[in-house]
Amino acid sequence: MFENLKYCYSLTEYKRRETIEVQIGDVPLGAKNPIRVQSMTTTDTMDTIGTVEQSIRMIKAGCEYVRITAPSIKEAENLGNIRKELRKRGYFTPLVADIHFTPNAAEIAARLVEKVRINPGNYVDKKRFEIIEYSDSEYQEEIERIRDKFIPFLKICKEYGTAIRIGANHGSLSDRIINRYGDNPLGMVESALEFVRICEEMNFYNIVLSMKSSNPQVMVQAYRLLVNRLANEKLQPYPLHLGVTEAGDGEDGRIKSALGIGTLLEDGLGDTVRVSLTEEPEAEMPVGKKLVEKYSKNYTTHNEDSENSAVQSFHPFQYQKRKTKEIENFGKDNVPRVLIDFSQIKNIEMVDFKAFGYTYLPLTDKWGSNDTASDYVYLGDNQIPFMMPNGLKAIQNYTTWLAEKEKSFPMLNVNEYFNNDKLSEKLNFLTLKDTDFNANLIHHLKEEKKPFVLIINTKKQSKMSTLRDVTLKLVENKIELPIVISESYLHSLDLETLQIQASTDLGGLLIDGFGDGIMLSLDKYHTEKNQSLEQIKNVNSLSFGILQAARTRMTKTEYISCPSCGRTLFDLQETTAMIRKRTDHLKGLKIGIMGCIVNGPGEMADADYGYVGSGKGKITLYKGQEVMKRSVPSENAVNELINLIKDDGRWIDVS
């Protein structure tokens, strides 16, 4: 099915992908230009002054391209007034028209702004959720229909020097594409390439490409496959616009965006990013800038000898969990485990365990736990003077463990591994740096019969590619011991930066099926105990958030909420908060919250239930892709959504 699996210069070293340069006004994209940060307005496009003022706030926050929705001809025409007013006020940032369904609006916008985004899934085709089998000749007729609608637009873009983004979305693939290629990364890529091929036939190359999904796993696979297909078909290496659609808000939105976007940036892919948060658009810029910062500082670790080493050792276009032995509750079919580092906390008390999900109940003399309670606690040389919760297991340094064998499992360093044979019969942890992996260690690990889990970490800046190199060595040598990905971060980082860095470093490994557990920590914790426990609470929440975003362990409700735009028919931030308040105890459930029908059933393709604006004060409720109730008054819609979940037997009362 795939000619080869190559999609980046190297799996184990960083080098940015070389692309052609695309001119977008006075802010060129791709080639040797910095990775650009952009966002989208949320105002009504017909509100000229409101849109201009919001655009200025975005520009001041660092936005390099301002995208504005143009759902019909009248909004497309008003883009000229918005552009004129911005120029009058001294702002020359390129404007991008966002088009769905309306080629005639795209043709107007192409004469007025620097770039037009079109969605290949709905530019000509319509989505009716029909199953249609096309013969090859019938399919070619559909391609000709696209040419007839698309070429007039291309000619206008050529005349006016307007760039195009061909932006495929996982949730809005046409019935035609889904029936032939599937509702998957291949379908997304083929949807865009149909338009790219027409562009190249017309000698039009001012193109940017995107492959967006609310599922970071799908999104990462689609971009990789796109780059692979462009090279294999000898098409131009176009710049990439990266984004995770409907990432949500708060911690979850930042983790999901960083995990998807950061994974691709680490592979050298990506020339502009948009972080889609259900917040004010100017709040997206600091997150985007933190994501691209290190790649704009001549960050490179590339070695020509490392190009595409071990590319056949894993499949970059589809999820395959690394084959491992089952040791205790690690590896094989077990979900990844969360290990929390408590080694720096002194004078440990029962109440301290609340920081990672456990609460002691003195009236019943029992422990309670929440859905994000850590599986293991690393104590270092600490000892626990009380009975631990049943579901929690302790890890101690080897020499301390020797005196407390019945209460914990040992953690060994390399020297202890080679020089001691007193081990746990159930579970042992071996902590390793990337530099420890020499021929001697690999030989011993291949022959290892004792129950070991490897905890791997690195001090290098390129953490993801370095640890992927370690993991690929294990795969190539058929070493099937489970691995825990461990990273320590500077205590001076603010929480948002910590979320972004950790999600980027670990995300790609988890998305590719590498990792049977994670262990995050800070290099040191606050000297005030309550503040250090708050830091550990944040690290624990981040750990579970990363696993959820990578789709490897679901522990909480997931909200697929769009970032709002001029098409939105209700207050997305307020509505998302209201739905979250009523449903955030429904572990593993995915709820889509969409501002309009454009970002409705398609964009929330991954959701179990959907809440979609369909008119002024009206909501349509979905179960999966199926409409369950139309035109529900917004004041009743949340209750009706809950009733829908209850009717399905998926509601749980809050305990």
XYZ file of C-alpha atoms in Angstrom:
655
model
C 0.000 0.000 0.000
C 2.886 2.367 0.810
C 5.840 2.728 -1.550
C 8.098 3.417 1.441
C 7.765 4.780 4.970
C 10.053 7.797 4.653
C 8.599 11.109 5.827
C 11.467 13.032 7.476
C 15.231 13.344 7.182
C 15.901 11.258 10.270
C 13.984 9.495 13.031
C 16.799 10.033 15.509
C 18.155 13.526 14.753
C 16.471 16.885 14.136
C 16.573 18.637 10.779
C 13.846 20.906 9.431
C 12.205 19.789 6.189
C 13.163 21.852 3.150
C 10.179 23.401 1.357
C 9.513 25.869 -1.390
C 8.824 29.446 -0.297
C 5.243 30.677 -0.550
C 4.650 34.409 -0.719
C 1.774 35.568 1.517
C 1.694 39.349 1.333
C 4.925 40.615 2.858
C 5.286 37.610 5.210
C 6.746 34.675 3.231
C 6.261 31.125 4.481
C 8.454 28.025 4.370
C 12.019 27.604 3.059
C 14.381 29.332 5.523
C 11.738 31.620 7.028
C 10.859 31.319 10.731
C 7.970 29.063 11.709
C 5.011 31.462 11.710
C 2.254 31.723 14.333
C -1.319 32.524 13.320
C -4.904 32.565 14.575
C -8.504 33.232 13.545
C -10.988 35.928 14.514
C -14.166 35.032 16.412
C -16.203 38.116 15.549
C -19.017 38.399 13.003
C -17.227 39.167 9.727
C -19.916 41.765 8.920
C -18.868 43.656 12.068
C -16.016 45.513 10.399
C -14.801 47.520 13.393
C -15.164 44.614 15.836
C -13.169 42.358 13.514
C -10.508 45.022 12.965
C -10.092 45.657 16.687
C -9.862 41.955 17.487
C -7.357 41.510 14.641
C -5.205 44.271 16.133
C -5.240 42.557 19.542
C -4.156 39.334 17.826
C -1.393 41.100 15.875
C -0.090 42.768 19.039
C -0.004 39.328 20.693
C 2.237 38.046 17.866
C -0.172 36.830 15.171
C 1.573 36.785 11.762
C -1.451 35.815 9.641
C -5.038 36.745 10.572
C -7.694 34.316 9.320
C -11.305 35.486 8.961
C -14.330 33.366 8.070
C -16.210 34.155 4.859
C -19.193 31.769 4.794
C -21.005 33.643 2.011
C -20.502 36.278 -0.668
C -21.429 39.209 1.590
C -18.757 38.298 4.180
C -16.200 37.751 1.407
C -16.947 41.212 0.040
C -16.589 42.776 3.490
C -13.042 41.452 3.773
C -12.074 44.400 1.578
C -13.459 46.863 4.134
C -11.697 45.063 6.992
C -8.388 45.100 5.116
C -8.787 48.767 4.224
C -9.477 49.755 7.852
C -6.510 47.741 9.137
C -4.193 49.372 6.587
C -5.597 52.788 7.523
C -4.634 52.096 11.145
C -1.120 51.028 10.141
C -1.461 47.234 10.243
C -0.270 45.278 7.201
C -0.436 41.708 8.515
C -1.643 39.351 5.744
C -5.307 38.353 5.889
C -6.580 34.854 5.124
C -10.169 34.096 4.087
C -11.610 30.854 5.477
C -13.982 29.250 2.955
C -16.327 26.268 3.279
C -18.912 25.175 0.665
C -18.866 28.402 -1.401
C -16.484 28.626 -4.395
C -18.091 31.928 -5.420
C -17.104 33.460 -2.057
C -13.566 32.108 -2.528
C -13.299 33.829 -5.911
C -14.313 37.168 -4.396
C -11.966 36.774 -1.408
C -9.021 35.910 -3.682
C -9.205 39.440 -5.109
C -9.192 41.090 -1.667
C -6.859 39.234 0.714
C -3.414 37.647 0.634
C -4.464 34.039 1.066
C -7.594 31.873 0.847
C -8.107 28.641 2.745
C -10.354 26.092 1.058
C -11.527 22.737 2.404
C -11.213 20.053 -0.312
C -13.903 18.025 1.446
C -16.639 20.567 0.785
C -15.376 22.954 -1.917
C -17.288 20.999 -4.574
C -18.381 17.738 -2.937
C -21.101 17.512 -0.315
C -21.263 15.237 2.722
C -24.539 13.315 2.985
C -23.163 10.213 4.760
C -24.062 8.089 1.724
C -22.398 4.861 0.629
C -21.668 5.133 -3.094
C -19.499 2.826 -5.176
C -17.823 4.671 -8.060
C -16.355 2.967 -11.115
C -12.985 4.365 -12.216
C -14.628 6.307 -15.039
C -17.314 7.723 -12.717
C -14.645 8.704 -10.220
C -12.709 10.517 -12.946
C -15.881 12.376 -13.894
C -16.056 13.654 -10.297
C -12.454 14.870 -10.552
C -13.388 16.738 -13.742
C -16.256 18.357 -11.850
C -13.734 19.606 -9.280
C -11.524 20.967 -12.082
C -14.437 22.896 -13.562
C -15.144 24.655 -10.240
C -11.551 25.005 -9.041
C -9.689 26.271 -12.120
C -11.551 29.633 -12.344
C -10.538 30.265 -8.710
C -6.919 29.311 -9.482
C -6.796 31.775 -12.369
C -7.930 34.580 -10.069
C -5.298 33.629 -7.478
C -2.643 33.679 -10.200
C -3.764 37.106 -11.403
C -3.808 38.663 -7.917
C -0.804 36.818 -6.421
C -3.027 35.174 -3.819
C -1.793 32.114 -1.944
C -4.022 29.096 -1.241
C -4.159 26.752 1.703
C -5.649 23.401 0.792
C -6.771 22.344 4.247
C -8.177 18.829 4.652
C -10.047 18.078 7.873
C -10.580 14.557 9.163
C -14.194 15.292 10.028
C -15.243 16.839 6.727
C -14.025 14.362 4.136
C -16.499 13.907 1.312
C -18.586 10.753 0.887
C -16.698 10.110 -2.360
C -13.288 10.122 -0.648
C -14.465 8.059 2.332
C -16.026 5.417 0.094
C -12.834 4.977 -1.926
C -10.023 5.608 0.583
C -11.614 5.493 4.030
C -12.260 7.890 6.894
C -8.578 7.912 7.810
C -5.219 9.631 7.128
C -5.077 8.186 3.599
C -8.474 9.716 2.815
C -7.325 13.082 4.168
C -4.160 13.040 2.081
C -5.890 11.973 -1.129
C -8.573 14.634 -0.610
C -5.894 17.349 -0.673
C -3.747 15.812 -3.411
C -6.655 15.829 -5.869
C -6.518 19.633 -5.666
C -2.707 19.815 -5.583
C -2.435 17.853 -8.832
C -4.808 20.290 -10.546
C -2.739 23.215 -9.226
C 0.474 21.772 -10.631
C -1.184 21.064 -13.992
C -1.977 24.802 -14.047
C 1.599 25.687 -12.965
C 0.299 27.134 -9.712
C 2.606 26.519 -6.735
C 1.686 29.220 -4.209
C 0.218 26.540 -1.948
C 0.207 25.667 1.753
C -1.156 22.305 2.943
C -2.772 21.125 6.177
C -4.160 17.828 7.531
C -6.169 18.590 10.666
C -8.020 16.354 13.094
C -9.238 16.634 16.671
C -7.436 13.327 17.273
C -3.671 14.061 17.509
C -2.836 10.477 16.544
C -4.743 10.788 13.238
C -3.395 14.292 12.652
C 0.255 13.253 13.068
C -0.150 10.211 10.815
C -1.872 12.280 8.116
C 0.859 14.940 7.930
C 3.558 12.276 7.784
C 1.751 10.438 5.005
C 1.217 13.708 3.121
C 4.960 14.452 3.104
C 5.641 10.875 2.018
C 3.148 11.071 -0.856
C 4.363 14.473 -2.069
C 7.887 13.078 -2.372
C 6.840 9.776 -3.939
C 4.672 11.512 -6.551
C 7.451 14.063 -7.188
C 5.144 16.940 -6.305
C 6.572 20.157 -4.871
C 7.569 20.146 -1.163
C 4.915 22.607 -0.050
C 4.995 24.327 3.363
C 2.796 22.815 6.071
C 0.281 24.571 8.309
C 0.032 22.551 11.553
C -2.930 22.375 13.902
C -5.128 20.110 16.007
C -8.768 21.069 15.424
C -11.108 21.617 18.349
C -8.342 21.118 20.934
C -10.488 22.627 23.690
C -9.473 24.942 26.508
C -7.234 25.124 29.570
C -4.762 22.341 30.278
C -6.409 19.830 27.922
C -6.322 22.215 24.954
C -2.664 23.038 25.480
C -1.616 19.415 25.968
C -3.532 18.171 22.924
C -2.189 20.958 20.679
C 1.401 20.580 21.867
C 1.284 16.808 21.539
C 0.112 16.923 17.921
C 1.973 20.005 16.690
C 5.098 19.392 18.786
C 5.484 15.805 17.580
C 5.611 17.008 13.967
C 7.908 19.952 14.729
C 10.337 17.515 16.391
C 10.431 15.581 13.109
C 11.266 18.789 11.247
C 7.776 19.177 9.751
C 5.789 22.399 9.908
C 6.152 25.991 8.727
C 3.254 27.715 10.483
C 1.118 26.726 13.469
C -2.332 27.559 14.752
C -3.266 26.470 18.283
C -7.077 26.053 18.299
C -8.190 26.926 21.831
C -11.749 27.584 22.984
C -10.536 30.906 24.369
C -9.995 34.413 23.023
C -7.817 34.186 19.878
C -5.057 36.328 21.379
C -4.616 33.610 24.071
C -3.460 31.225 21.317
C -0.370 33.238 20.394
C 1.721 32.696 23.572
C 1.119 28.936 23.284
C 2.053 28.924 19.604
C 5.186 30.989 20.217
C 6.327 28.664 23.009
C 5.797 25.683 20.696
C 7.964 27.033 17.869
C 10.531 28.909 19.943
C 13.351 26.358 20.010
C 13.002 25.574 16.298
C 13.549 29.251 15.433
C 16.946 29.330 17.172
C 18.944 27.296 14.658
C 18.056 24.196 16.672
C 19.716 21.304 14.880
C 21.169 17.947 15.842
C 21.201 16.428 12.365
C 23.902 13.975 11.370
C 23.881 12.796 7.749
C 24.716 9.246 8.879
C 21.454 9.067 10.823
C 19.126 9.713 7.896
C 16.102 7.439 8.168
C 17.917 4.870 10.259
C 15.534 2.134 11.370
C 12.666 3.624 9.373
C 11.192 0.147 8.931
C 11.185 -0.558 12.693
C 7.815 1.095 13.218
C 4.908 2.261 11.069
C 4.656 6.073 11.005
C 1.242 6.148 9.279
C -0.746 3.870 11.589
C -0.748 3.032 15.286
C 1.018 -0.162 16.341
C 1.857 -0.735 19.985
C 5.390 -2.002 20.495
C 5.431 -5.726 21.288
C 6.378 -6.271 24.941
C 6.272 -8.867 27.679
C 3.713 -8.447 30.435
C 5.514 -7.711 33.700
C 3.174 -7.117 36.656
C 0.763 -4.545 35.147
C 3.201 -3.124 32.559
C 3.384 -3.946 28.872
C 1.431 -6.187 26.512
C -2.255 -5.124 26.589
C -2.021 -2.970 29.731
C -2.574 0.778 29.499
C 0.506 2.951 30.154
C 1.145 3.432 33.855
C 1.749 6.728 35.634
C 4.670 6.927 38.063
C 4.932 9.943 40.348
C 8.240 11.101 41.841
C 7.881 11.673 45.599
C 11.574 11.211 46.391
C 12.152 14.871 47.272
C 9.279 15.103 49.781
C 10.318 14.699 53.399
C 8.262 13.647 56.445
C 5.545 12.092 54.286
C 2.036 12.058 55.778
C -1.196 10.424 54.620
C -2.677 13.756 53.546
C 0.247 14.307 51.147
C -0.962 11.501 48.872
C -3.893 13.700 47.829
C -1.430 15.403 45.455
C -1.502 12.341 43.196
C -5.061 11.095 43.646
C -5.417 9.313 47.012
C -7.442 10.516 50.009
C -7.421 8.870 53.435
C -10.910 8.537 54.992
C -10.410 8.371 58.788
C -14.043 7.523 59.606
C -13.836 4.240 57.706
C -10.050 3.845 57.974
C -9.914 3.384 54.191
C -8.323 5.079 51.211
C -10.302 6.668 48.378
C -8.897 7.382 44.928
C -9.930 9.393 41.869
C -9.686 8.512 38.162
C -6.274 10.158 37.871
C -4.631 8.446 40.829
C -1.018 7.512 40.095
C -0.245 3.789 39.731
C 3.214 3.896 41.324
C 5.015 6.309 43.651
C 8.799 6.597 43.540
C 10.004 7.235 47.098
C 13.770 7.284 46.551
C 15.197 6.562 50.002
C 12.030 7.663 51.815
C 10.124 5.221 53.989
C 6.368 5.229 54.588
C 5.244 5.018 58.254
C 1.649 4.060 57.409
C -0.318 1.529 55.368
C -0.368 2.480 51.661
C -3.552 2.493 49.502
C -4.278 -0.921 47.972
C -4.071 0.244 44.358
C -0.781 2.099 44.805
C 2.638 0.459 44.597
C 5.872 1.960 45.917
C 9.318 2.060 44.288
C 12.487 2.633 46.323
C 16.167 2.938 45.522
C 17.810 -0.475 45.492
C 19.767 -0.202 48.763
C 16.703 1.071 50.655
C 14.528 -1.625 49.088
C 16.831 -4.354 50.403
C 15.614 -3.492 53.907
C 11.922 -3.099 52.924
C 11.367 -5.852 50.370
C 7.773 -6.622 51.323
C 6.558 -3.051 50.899
C 7.979 -1.920 47.547
C 9.813 -2.695 44.308
C 13.476 -1.803 43.652
C 14.908 0.775 41.258
C 18.439 -0.021 40.103
C 21.002 2.025 38.206
C 23.337 0.417 35.648
C 26.083 -0.409 38.146
C 23.605 -2.031 40.533
C 22.121 -3.999 37.643
C 25.466 -5.530 36.706
C 26.668 -6.147 40.268
C 23.667 -7.475 42.207
C 21.500 -10.553 41.926
C 19.130 -9.951 44.846
C 15.998 -8.894 43.013
C 12.233 -8.847 43.320
C 10.586 -11.925 41.855
C 7.666 -9.777 40.625
C 8.999 -6.443 39.350
C 12.268 -4.508 39.134
C 12.978 -1.108 37.588
C 16.210 -0.302 35.762
C 16.809 3.404 35.191
C 18.864 4.191 32.081
C 20.152 7.258 30.263
C 20.391 7.164 26.467
C 24.189 7.115 26.826
C 23.999 3.819 28.780
C 22.859 1.867 25.711
C 26.069 0.229 24.551
C 26.629 -3.235 23.074
C 27.262 -4.795 26.486
C 24.005 -3.521 27.999
C 21.994 -4.513 24.921
C 23.486 -8.025 25.067
C 22.465 -8.418 28.720
C 18.959 -7.044 28.125
C 18.451 -9.496 25.255
C 19.266 -12.363 27.607
C 17.395 -10.967 30.625
C 14.951 -13.427 32.192
C 14.189 -11.466 35.383
C 11.085 -9.207 35.476
C 12.530 -5.802 34.553
C 10.851 -2.591 33.408
C 13.223 -0.026 31.872
C 12.953 3.637 32.858
C 14.618 5.646 30.083
C 15.606 9.327 30.041
C 17.983 11.755 28.362
C 19.668 15.077 29.090
C 19.758 16.027 25.398
C 17.650 18.874 24.034
C 16.096 16.694 21.314
C 14.374 14.404 23.811
C 11.802 12.801 21.516
C 14.203 11.776 18.745
C 16.861 10.650 21.248
C 14.458 8.409 23.175
C 12.968 7.146 19.918
C 16.497 6.108 18.943
C 16.772 4.153 22.220
C 13.386 2.504 21.664
C 14.214 1.558 18.081
C 17.392 -0.136 19.316
C 15.227 -2.227 21.625
C 12.891 -3.102 18.740
C 15.742 -4.010 16.387
C 17.345 -6.236 19.023
C 14.003 -7.889 19.884
C 14.204 -6.728 23.505
C 10.604 -6.890 24.709
C 10.958 -5.398 28.190
C 8.369 -2.671 28.912
C 9.662 0.912 29.046
C 8.710 3.939 31.124
C 9.531 7.304 29.543
C 11.003 9.535 32.243
C 11.806 13.231 31.981
C 12.717 15.917 34.506
C 12.045 19.609 33.846
C 13.323 22.860 35.306
C 11.381 23.920 38.391
C 11.499 27.506 37.111
C 9.185 26.747 34.160
C 5.684 28.204 34.328
C 2.920 25.593 34.154
C 1.953 26.328 30.530
C 5.556 25.939 29.345
C 5.893 22.687 31.295
C 2.718 21.366 29.653
C 3.995 22.283 26.183
C 7.507 20.873 26.629
C 6.430 17.578 28.213
C 3.646 16.998 25.671
C 6.097 17.610 22.827
C 8.818 15.385 24.292
C 6.602 12.401 25.126
C 3.754 12.736 22.631
C 5.401 11.331 19.540
C 6.673 8.267 21.388
C 3.222 7.445 22.767
C 1.491 8.103 19.431
C 3.838 5.576 17.821
C 3.102 2.901 20.434
C 6.355 3.376 22.359
C 5.883 3.680 26.097
C 4.337 1.467 28.758
C 4.410 4.204 31.359
C 5.500 7.776 32.007
C 7.301 9.407 34.913
C 7.521 13.201 34.914
C 9.207 15.302 37.586
C 10.852 18.651 38.297
C 14.584 18.991 38.962
C 13.669 20.294 42.412
C 10.506 21.211 44.243
C 9.513 24.213 46.333
C 10.968 24.341 49.846
C 7.471 25.008 51.249
C 5.771 21.612 51.446
C 2.255 22.727 50.434
C 3.626 24.412 47.323
C 5.737 21.383 46.426
C 2.628 19.184 46.737
C 0.773 21.568 44.404
C 3.613 21.173 41.881
C 3.324 17.374 42.135
C -0.452 17.635 41.669
C 0.145 19.576 38.430
C 2.703 17.015 37.212
C 0.292 14.151 37.933
C -2.545 15.885 36.073
C -0.196 16.593 33.159
C 0.855 12.922 33.010
C -2.715 11.675 32.653
C -3.511 14.511 30.237
C -0.675 13.467 27.916
C -1.831 9.837 27.896
C -5.410 10.935 27.152
C -4.341 13.239 24.303
C -2.228 10.431 22.801
C -5.315 8.152 23.018
C -3.394 5.537 24.987
C -5.282 5.848 28.300
C -8.652 7.540 28.773
C -9.302 8.705 32.337
C -11.639 11.667 31.968
C -14.322 13.169 29.768
C -12.928 14.609 26.539
C -14.361 17.796 25.059
C -13.870 18.370 21.334
C -14.750 22.055 21.202
C -13.994 24.389 18.324
C -12.157 27.672 18.928
C -15.082 29.860 17.795
C -15.171 32.093 14.728
C -17.546 34.458 12.976
C -19.868 31.546 12.131
C -20.424 30.649 15.806
C -24.053 30.780 16.939
C -23.552 30.822 20.733
C -20.928 31.696 23.377
C -18.577 28.728 23.052
C -16.495 29.414 26.152
C -19.550 29.782 28.389
C -21.328 26.762 26.878
C -18.235 24.547 27.081
C -17.802 25.479 30.754
C -21.492 24.725 31.418
C -21.359 21.295 29.721
C -18.050 20.478 31.414
C -19.525 21.317 34.839
C -22.378 18.824 34.331
C -20.461 16.004 32.602
C -16.788 16.048 33.609
C -17.206 12.913 35.752
C -18.074 10.715 32.741
C -14.730 8.979 32.294
C -13.753 8.216 28.691
C -16.764 9.907 27.075
C -16.073 12.271 24.150
C -18.436 15.241 23.691
C -18.230 17.557 20.679
C -19.255 21.201 21.197
C -19.452 23.019 17.859
C -20.448 26.588 17.167
C -22.071 25.982 13.793
C -22.981 23.368 11.211
C -19.685 23.896 9.292
C -17.728 22.679 12.306
C -20.547 20.357 13.268
C -20.980 16.661 12.499
C -17.843 16.509 10.402
C -15.319 18.145 12.700
C -16.509 16.157 15.727
C -16.174 12.865 13.861
C -14.388 11.415 16.859
C -17.094 12.327 19.416
C -19.646 10.062 21.109
C -22.167 12.918 21.412
C -22.439 16.320 19.792
C -23.871 19.740 20.704
C -23.995 21.867 17.537
C -25.347 25.359 16.877
C -27.902 25.194 14.055
C -29.604 28.576 14.248
C -30.103 31.562 16.516
C -30.795 30.057 19.959
C -31.176 26.566 18.442
C -29.065 23.459 19.018
C -28.895 20.127 17.176
C -27.888 17.113 19.274
C -25.972 14.172 17.831
C -25.096 10.644 18.820
C -21.936 9.965 16.863
C -22.759 11.206 13.341
C -26.517 10.706 13.718
C -28.883 13.604 14.422
C -30.999 12.773 17.467
C -32.812 16.093 18.096
C -33.099 19.216 15.967
C -33.846 22.843 16.880
C -33.605 22.322 20.633
C -33.910 25.695 22.444
C -30.468 26.541 23.824
C -31.816 27.004 27.364
C -32.904 23.324 27.384
C -30.099 21.861 25.287
C -27.673 20.825 28.040
C -30.444 18.963 29.892
C -31.490 17.286 26.634
C -27.868 16.268 25.997
C -27.726 14.667 29.440
C -31.042 12.886 28.787
C -29.559 11.521 25.559
C -26.549 10.144 27.452
C -28.882 8.660 30.083
C -31.065 6.997 27.432
C -27.908 5.270 26.164
C -27.110 3.962 29.623
C -23.820 5.871 29.716
C -24.733 8.317 32.477
C -23.208 7.929 35.932
C -24.536 9.870 38.914
C -21.942 11.961 40.731
C -20.955 10.090 43.877
